[in-house]
PDB file of C-alpha atoms in Angstrom:
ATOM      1  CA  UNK A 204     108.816 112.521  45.160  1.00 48.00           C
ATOM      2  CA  UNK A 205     107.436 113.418  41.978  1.00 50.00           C
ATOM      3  CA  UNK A 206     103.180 111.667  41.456  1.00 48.00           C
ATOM      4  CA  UNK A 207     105.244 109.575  38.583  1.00 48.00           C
ATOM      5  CA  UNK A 208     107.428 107.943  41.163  1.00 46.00           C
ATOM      6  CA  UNK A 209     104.055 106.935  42.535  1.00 50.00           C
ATOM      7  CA  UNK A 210     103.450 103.505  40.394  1.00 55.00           C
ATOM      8  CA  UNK A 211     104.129  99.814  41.780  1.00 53.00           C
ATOM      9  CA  UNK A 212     107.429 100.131  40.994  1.00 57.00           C
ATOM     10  CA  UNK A 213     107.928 103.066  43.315  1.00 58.00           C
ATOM     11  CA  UNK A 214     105.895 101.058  45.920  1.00 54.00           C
ATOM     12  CA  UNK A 215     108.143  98.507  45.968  1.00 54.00           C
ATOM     13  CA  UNK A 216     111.327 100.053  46.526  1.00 57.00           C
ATOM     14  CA  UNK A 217     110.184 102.500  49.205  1.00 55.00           C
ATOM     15  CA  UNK A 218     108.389  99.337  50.842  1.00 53.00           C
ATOM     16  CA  UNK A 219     111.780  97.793  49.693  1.00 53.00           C
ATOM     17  CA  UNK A 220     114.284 100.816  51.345  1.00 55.00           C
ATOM     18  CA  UNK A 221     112.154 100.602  55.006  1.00 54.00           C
ATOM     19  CA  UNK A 222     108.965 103.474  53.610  1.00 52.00           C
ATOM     20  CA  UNK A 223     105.917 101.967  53.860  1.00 49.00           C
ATOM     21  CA  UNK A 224     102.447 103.490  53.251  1.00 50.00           C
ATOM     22  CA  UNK A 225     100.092 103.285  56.433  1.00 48.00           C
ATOM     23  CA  UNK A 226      96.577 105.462  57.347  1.00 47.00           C
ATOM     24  CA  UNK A 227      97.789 107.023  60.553  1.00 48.00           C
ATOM     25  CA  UNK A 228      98.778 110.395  60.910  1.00 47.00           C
ATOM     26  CA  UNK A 229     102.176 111.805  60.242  1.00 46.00           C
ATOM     27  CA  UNK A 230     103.454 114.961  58.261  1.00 46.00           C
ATOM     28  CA  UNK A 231     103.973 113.325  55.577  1.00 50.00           C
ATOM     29  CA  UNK A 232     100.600 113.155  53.470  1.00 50.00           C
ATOM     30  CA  UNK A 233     101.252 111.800  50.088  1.00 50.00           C
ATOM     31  CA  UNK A 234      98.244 111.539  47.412  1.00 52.00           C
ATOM     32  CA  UNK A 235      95.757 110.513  50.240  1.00 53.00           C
ATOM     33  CA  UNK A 236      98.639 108.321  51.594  1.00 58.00           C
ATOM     34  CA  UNK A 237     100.535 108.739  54.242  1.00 57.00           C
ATOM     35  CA  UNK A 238     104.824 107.655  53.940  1.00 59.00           C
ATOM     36  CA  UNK A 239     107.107 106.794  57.252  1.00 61.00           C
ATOM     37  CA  UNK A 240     110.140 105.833  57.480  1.00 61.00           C
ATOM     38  CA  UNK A 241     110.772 102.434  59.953  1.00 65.00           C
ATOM     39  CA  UNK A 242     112.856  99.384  59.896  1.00 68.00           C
ATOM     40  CA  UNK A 243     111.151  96.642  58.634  1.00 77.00           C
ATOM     41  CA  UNK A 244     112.068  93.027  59.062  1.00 88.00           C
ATOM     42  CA  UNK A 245     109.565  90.032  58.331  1.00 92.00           C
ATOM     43  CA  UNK A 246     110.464  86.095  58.604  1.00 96.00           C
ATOM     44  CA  UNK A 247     107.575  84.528  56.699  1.00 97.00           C
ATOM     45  CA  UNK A 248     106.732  81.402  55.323  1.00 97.00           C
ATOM     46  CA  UNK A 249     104.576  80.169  52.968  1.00 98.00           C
ATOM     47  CA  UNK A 250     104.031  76.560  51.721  1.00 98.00           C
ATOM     48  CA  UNK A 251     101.335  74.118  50.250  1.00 97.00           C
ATOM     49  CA  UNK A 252     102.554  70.505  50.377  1.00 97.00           C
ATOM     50  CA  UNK A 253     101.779  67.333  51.469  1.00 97.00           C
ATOM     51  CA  UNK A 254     102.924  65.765  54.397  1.00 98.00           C
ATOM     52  CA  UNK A 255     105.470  62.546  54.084  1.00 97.00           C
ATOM     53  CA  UNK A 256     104.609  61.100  57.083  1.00 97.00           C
ATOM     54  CA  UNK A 257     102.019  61.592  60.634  1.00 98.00           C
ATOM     55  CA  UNK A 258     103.309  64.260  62.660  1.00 98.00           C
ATOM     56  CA  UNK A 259     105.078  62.735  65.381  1.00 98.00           C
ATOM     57  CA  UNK A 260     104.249  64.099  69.298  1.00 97.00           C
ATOM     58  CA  UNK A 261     107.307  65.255  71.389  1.00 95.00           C
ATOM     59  CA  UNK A 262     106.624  66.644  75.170  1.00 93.00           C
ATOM     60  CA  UNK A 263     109.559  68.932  76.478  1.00 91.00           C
ATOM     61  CA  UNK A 264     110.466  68.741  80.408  1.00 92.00           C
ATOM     62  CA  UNK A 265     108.756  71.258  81.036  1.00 93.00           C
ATOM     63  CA  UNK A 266     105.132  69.640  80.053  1.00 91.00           C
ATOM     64  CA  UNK A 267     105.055  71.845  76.278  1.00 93.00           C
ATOM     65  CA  UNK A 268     103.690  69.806  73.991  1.00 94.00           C
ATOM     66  CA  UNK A 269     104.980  69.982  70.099  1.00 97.00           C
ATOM     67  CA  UNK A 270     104.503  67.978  66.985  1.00 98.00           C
ATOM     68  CA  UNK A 271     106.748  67.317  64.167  1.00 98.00           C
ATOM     69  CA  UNK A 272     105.797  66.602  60.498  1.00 98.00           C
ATOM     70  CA  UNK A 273     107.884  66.826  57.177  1.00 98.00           C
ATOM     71  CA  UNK A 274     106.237  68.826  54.065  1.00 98.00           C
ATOM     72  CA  UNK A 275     107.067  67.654  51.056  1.00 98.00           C
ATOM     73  CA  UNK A 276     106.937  70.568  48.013  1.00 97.00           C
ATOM     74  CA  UNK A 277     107.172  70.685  44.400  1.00 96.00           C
ATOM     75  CA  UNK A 278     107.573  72.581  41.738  1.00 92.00           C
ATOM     76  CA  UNK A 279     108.113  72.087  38.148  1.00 94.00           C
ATOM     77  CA  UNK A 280     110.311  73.608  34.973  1.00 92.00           C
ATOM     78  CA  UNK A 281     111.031  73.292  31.461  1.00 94.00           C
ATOM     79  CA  UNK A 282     115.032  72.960  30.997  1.00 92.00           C
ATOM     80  CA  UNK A 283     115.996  75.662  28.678  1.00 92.00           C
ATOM     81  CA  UNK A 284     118.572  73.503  26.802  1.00 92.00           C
ATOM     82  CA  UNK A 285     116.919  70.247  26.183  1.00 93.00           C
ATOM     83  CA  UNK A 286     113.397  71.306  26.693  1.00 92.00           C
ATOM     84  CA  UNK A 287     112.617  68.206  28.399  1.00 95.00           C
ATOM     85  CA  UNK A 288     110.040  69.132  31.856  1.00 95.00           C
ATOM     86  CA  UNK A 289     112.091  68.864  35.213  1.00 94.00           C
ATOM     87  CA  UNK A 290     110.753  68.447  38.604  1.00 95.00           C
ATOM     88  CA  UNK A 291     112.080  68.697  42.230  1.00 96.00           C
ATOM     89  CA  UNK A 292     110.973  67.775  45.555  1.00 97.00           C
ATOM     90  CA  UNK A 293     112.067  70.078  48.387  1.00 97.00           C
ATOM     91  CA  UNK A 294     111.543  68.607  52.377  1.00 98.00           C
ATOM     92  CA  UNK A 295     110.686  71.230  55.002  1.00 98.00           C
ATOM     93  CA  UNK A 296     110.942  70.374  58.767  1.00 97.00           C
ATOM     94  CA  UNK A 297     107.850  71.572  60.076  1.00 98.00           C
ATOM     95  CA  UNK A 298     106.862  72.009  63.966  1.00 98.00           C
ATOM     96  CA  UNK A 299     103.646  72.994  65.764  1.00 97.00           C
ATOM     97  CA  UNK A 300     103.106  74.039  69.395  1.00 96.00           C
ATOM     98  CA  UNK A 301     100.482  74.338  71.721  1.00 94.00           C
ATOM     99  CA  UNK A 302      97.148  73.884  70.332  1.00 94.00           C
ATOM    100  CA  UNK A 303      98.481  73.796  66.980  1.00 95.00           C
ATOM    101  CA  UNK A 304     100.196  70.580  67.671  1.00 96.00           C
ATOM    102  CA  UNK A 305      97.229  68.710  68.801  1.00 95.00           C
ATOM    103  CA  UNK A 306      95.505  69.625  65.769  1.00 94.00           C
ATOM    104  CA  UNK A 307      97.983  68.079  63.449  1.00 96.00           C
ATOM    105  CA  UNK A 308      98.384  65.143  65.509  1.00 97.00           C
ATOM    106  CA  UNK A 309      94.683  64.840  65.515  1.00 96.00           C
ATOM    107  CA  UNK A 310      94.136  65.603  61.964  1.00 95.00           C
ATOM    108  CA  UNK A 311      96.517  65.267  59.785  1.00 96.00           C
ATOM    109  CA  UNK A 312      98.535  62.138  58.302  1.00 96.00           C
ATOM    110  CA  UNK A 313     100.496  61.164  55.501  1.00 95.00           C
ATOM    111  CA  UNK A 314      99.862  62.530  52.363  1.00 94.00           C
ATOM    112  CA  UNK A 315      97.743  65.136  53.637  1.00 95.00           C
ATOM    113  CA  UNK A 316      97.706  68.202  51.774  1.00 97.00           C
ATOM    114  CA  UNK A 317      97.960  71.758  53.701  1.00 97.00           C
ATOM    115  CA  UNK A 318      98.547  75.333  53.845  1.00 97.00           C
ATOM    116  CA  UNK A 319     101.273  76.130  56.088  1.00 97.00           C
ATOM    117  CA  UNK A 320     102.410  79.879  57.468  1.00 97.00           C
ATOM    118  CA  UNK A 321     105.138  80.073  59.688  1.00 98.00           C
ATOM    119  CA  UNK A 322     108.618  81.340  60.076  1.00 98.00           C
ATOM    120  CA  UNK A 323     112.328  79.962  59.843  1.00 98.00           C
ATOM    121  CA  UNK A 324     114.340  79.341  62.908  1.00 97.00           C
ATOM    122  CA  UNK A 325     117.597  77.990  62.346  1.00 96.00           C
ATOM    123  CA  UNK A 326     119.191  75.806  64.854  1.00 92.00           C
ATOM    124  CA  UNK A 327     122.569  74.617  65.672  1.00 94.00           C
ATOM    125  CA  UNK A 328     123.577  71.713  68.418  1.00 87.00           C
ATOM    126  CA  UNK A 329     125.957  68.710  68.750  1.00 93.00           C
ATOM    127  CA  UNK A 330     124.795  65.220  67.869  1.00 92.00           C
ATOM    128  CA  UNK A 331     125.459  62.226  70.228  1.00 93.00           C
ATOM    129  CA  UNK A 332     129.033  61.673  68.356  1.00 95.00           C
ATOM    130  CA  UNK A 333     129.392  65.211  69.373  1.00 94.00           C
ATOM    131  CA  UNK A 334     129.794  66.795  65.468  1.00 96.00           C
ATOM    132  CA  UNK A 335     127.847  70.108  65.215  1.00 95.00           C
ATOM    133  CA  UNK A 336     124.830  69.649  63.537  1.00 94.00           C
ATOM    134  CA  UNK A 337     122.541  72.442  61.537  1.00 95.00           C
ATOM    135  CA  UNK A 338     118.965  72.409  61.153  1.00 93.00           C
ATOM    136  CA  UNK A 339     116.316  74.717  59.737  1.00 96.00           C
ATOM    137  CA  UNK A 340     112.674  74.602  60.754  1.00 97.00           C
ATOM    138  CA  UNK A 341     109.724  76.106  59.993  1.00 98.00           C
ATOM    139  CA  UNK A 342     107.781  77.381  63.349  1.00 98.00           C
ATOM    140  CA  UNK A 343     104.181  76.384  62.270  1.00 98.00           C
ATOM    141  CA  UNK A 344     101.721  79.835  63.022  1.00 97.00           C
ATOM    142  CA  UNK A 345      98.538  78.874  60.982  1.00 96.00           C
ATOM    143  CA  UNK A 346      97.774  74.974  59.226  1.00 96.00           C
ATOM    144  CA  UNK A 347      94.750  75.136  56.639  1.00 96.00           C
ATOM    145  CA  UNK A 348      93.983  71.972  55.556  1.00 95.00           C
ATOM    146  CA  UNK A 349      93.398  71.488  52.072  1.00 94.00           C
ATOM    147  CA  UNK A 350      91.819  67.970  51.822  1.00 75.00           C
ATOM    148  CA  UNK A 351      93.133  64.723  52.115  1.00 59.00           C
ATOM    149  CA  UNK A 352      91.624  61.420  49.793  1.00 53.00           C
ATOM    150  CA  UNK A 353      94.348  59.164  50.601  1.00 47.00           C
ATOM    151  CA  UNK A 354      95.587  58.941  47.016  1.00 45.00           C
ATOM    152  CA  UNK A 355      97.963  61.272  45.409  1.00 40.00           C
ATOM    153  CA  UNK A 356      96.002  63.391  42.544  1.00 38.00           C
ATOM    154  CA  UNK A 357      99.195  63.994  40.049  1.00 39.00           C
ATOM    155  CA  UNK A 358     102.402  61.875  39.016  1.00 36.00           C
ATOM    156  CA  UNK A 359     104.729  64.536  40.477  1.00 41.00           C
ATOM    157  CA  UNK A 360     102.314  63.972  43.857  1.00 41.00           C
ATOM    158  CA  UNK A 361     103.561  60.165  43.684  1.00 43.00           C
ATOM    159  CA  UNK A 362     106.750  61.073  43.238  1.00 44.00           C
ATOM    160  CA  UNK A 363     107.051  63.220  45.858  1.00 45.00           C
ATOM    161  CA  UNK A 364     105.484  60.462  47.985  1.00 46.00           C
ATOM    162  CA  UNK A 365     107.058  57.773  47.131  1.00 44.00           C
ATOM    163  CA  UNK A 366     111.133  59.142  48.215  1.00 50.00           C
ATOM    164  CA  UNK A 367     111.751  59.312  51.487  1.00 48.00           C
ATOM    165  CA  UNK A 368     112.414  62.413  53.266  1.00 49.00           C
ATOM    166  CA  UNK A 369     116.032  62.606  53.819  1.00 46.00           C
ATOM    167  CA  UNK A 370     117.016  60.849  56.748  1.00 45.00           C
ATOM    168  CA  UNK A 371     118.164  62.886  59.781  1.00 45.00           C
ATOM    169  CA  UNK A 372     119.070  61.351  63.210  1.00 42.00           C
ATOM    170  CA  UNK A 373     116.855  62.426  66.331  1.00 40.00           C
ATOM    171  CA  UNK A 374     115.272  65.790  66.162  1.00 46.00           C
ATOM    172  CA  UNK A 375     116.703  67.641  68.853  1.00 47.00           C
ATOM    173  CA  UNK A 376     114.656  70.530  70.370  1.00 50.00           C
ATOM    174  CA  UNK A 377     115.065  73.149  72.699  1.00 45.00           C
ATOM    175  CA  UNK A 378     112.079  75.696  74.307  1.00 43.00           C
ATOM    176  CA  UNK A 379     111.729  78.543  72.221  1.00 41.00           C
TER     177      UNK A 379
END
């Protein structure tokens, strides 16, 4: 690997390929860095939102405690062919456990505006009519809230706010 391979470019695709740069000893030192070689997977996710309704509490058999809230993002573009602005609302399926849970359900209501990290799980199960249904969650592992006034601060806020998540029957859940 020549030092001109060593740019962000070159980062990226060895972080990319499975190298990654780390400060613990191997063979392989590298400008003051050292390079291994391991699989790397990551499920991550990152939103800022606002919630479309208060979480909801939901106790398992087994006592676990979880809560459920919807998180309503935005984002906005310019159509390329009529260069008119364009803006969509996406829904996530958000839950929390443990001590996590009781925090949103303590905390947080509609229209609330957070910081979510987490990761997908993707679920499949049969409904009451017995059709297989699909659903993809986000595992809540950190909620930052980011304020809350009780009015929405932009027009793309109230739009957001004002549809209705889309409508799903009964959230089923299973322990994790």
């Amino acid at each position: 690997m020549a030092k001109s391979d060593f740019d962000a470019k070159g980062i990226a695709s060895m972080v990319a390929s499975g190298l990654y740069l780390s400060n613990c000893h191997s063979k392989s030192l590298y400008y003051g860095f050292i390079i291994k070689r391991k699989a790397m997977d990551i499920n991550k996710v990152t939103l800022i939102g606002r919630l479309t309704r208060k979480p909801e509490a939901r106790e398992l058999p087994s006592g676990q405690r979880l809560a459920s809230f919807t998180l309503a993002t935005g984002y906005v573009w310019r159509d390329h062919k009529t260069k008119e602005k364009r803006d969509k609302t996406e829904y996530h399926r958000c839950i929390a456990w443990g001590k996590l849970a009781e925090i949103a359900l303590t905390y947080l209501d509609k229209a609330s505006r957070v910081y979510i990290e987490g990761r997908l799980q993707y679920r499949d199960w049969q409904d009451k009519e017995g059709r297989k249904r699909f659903s993809t969650d986000i595992i809540v592992d950190e909620i930052i809230m980011l304020g809350h006034n009780g009015k929405s601060t932009t027009a793309q806020t109230d739009a957001a706010m004002a549809k209705e998540e889309p409508s799903e029957k009964e959230l089923v859940l299973e322990e994790v």
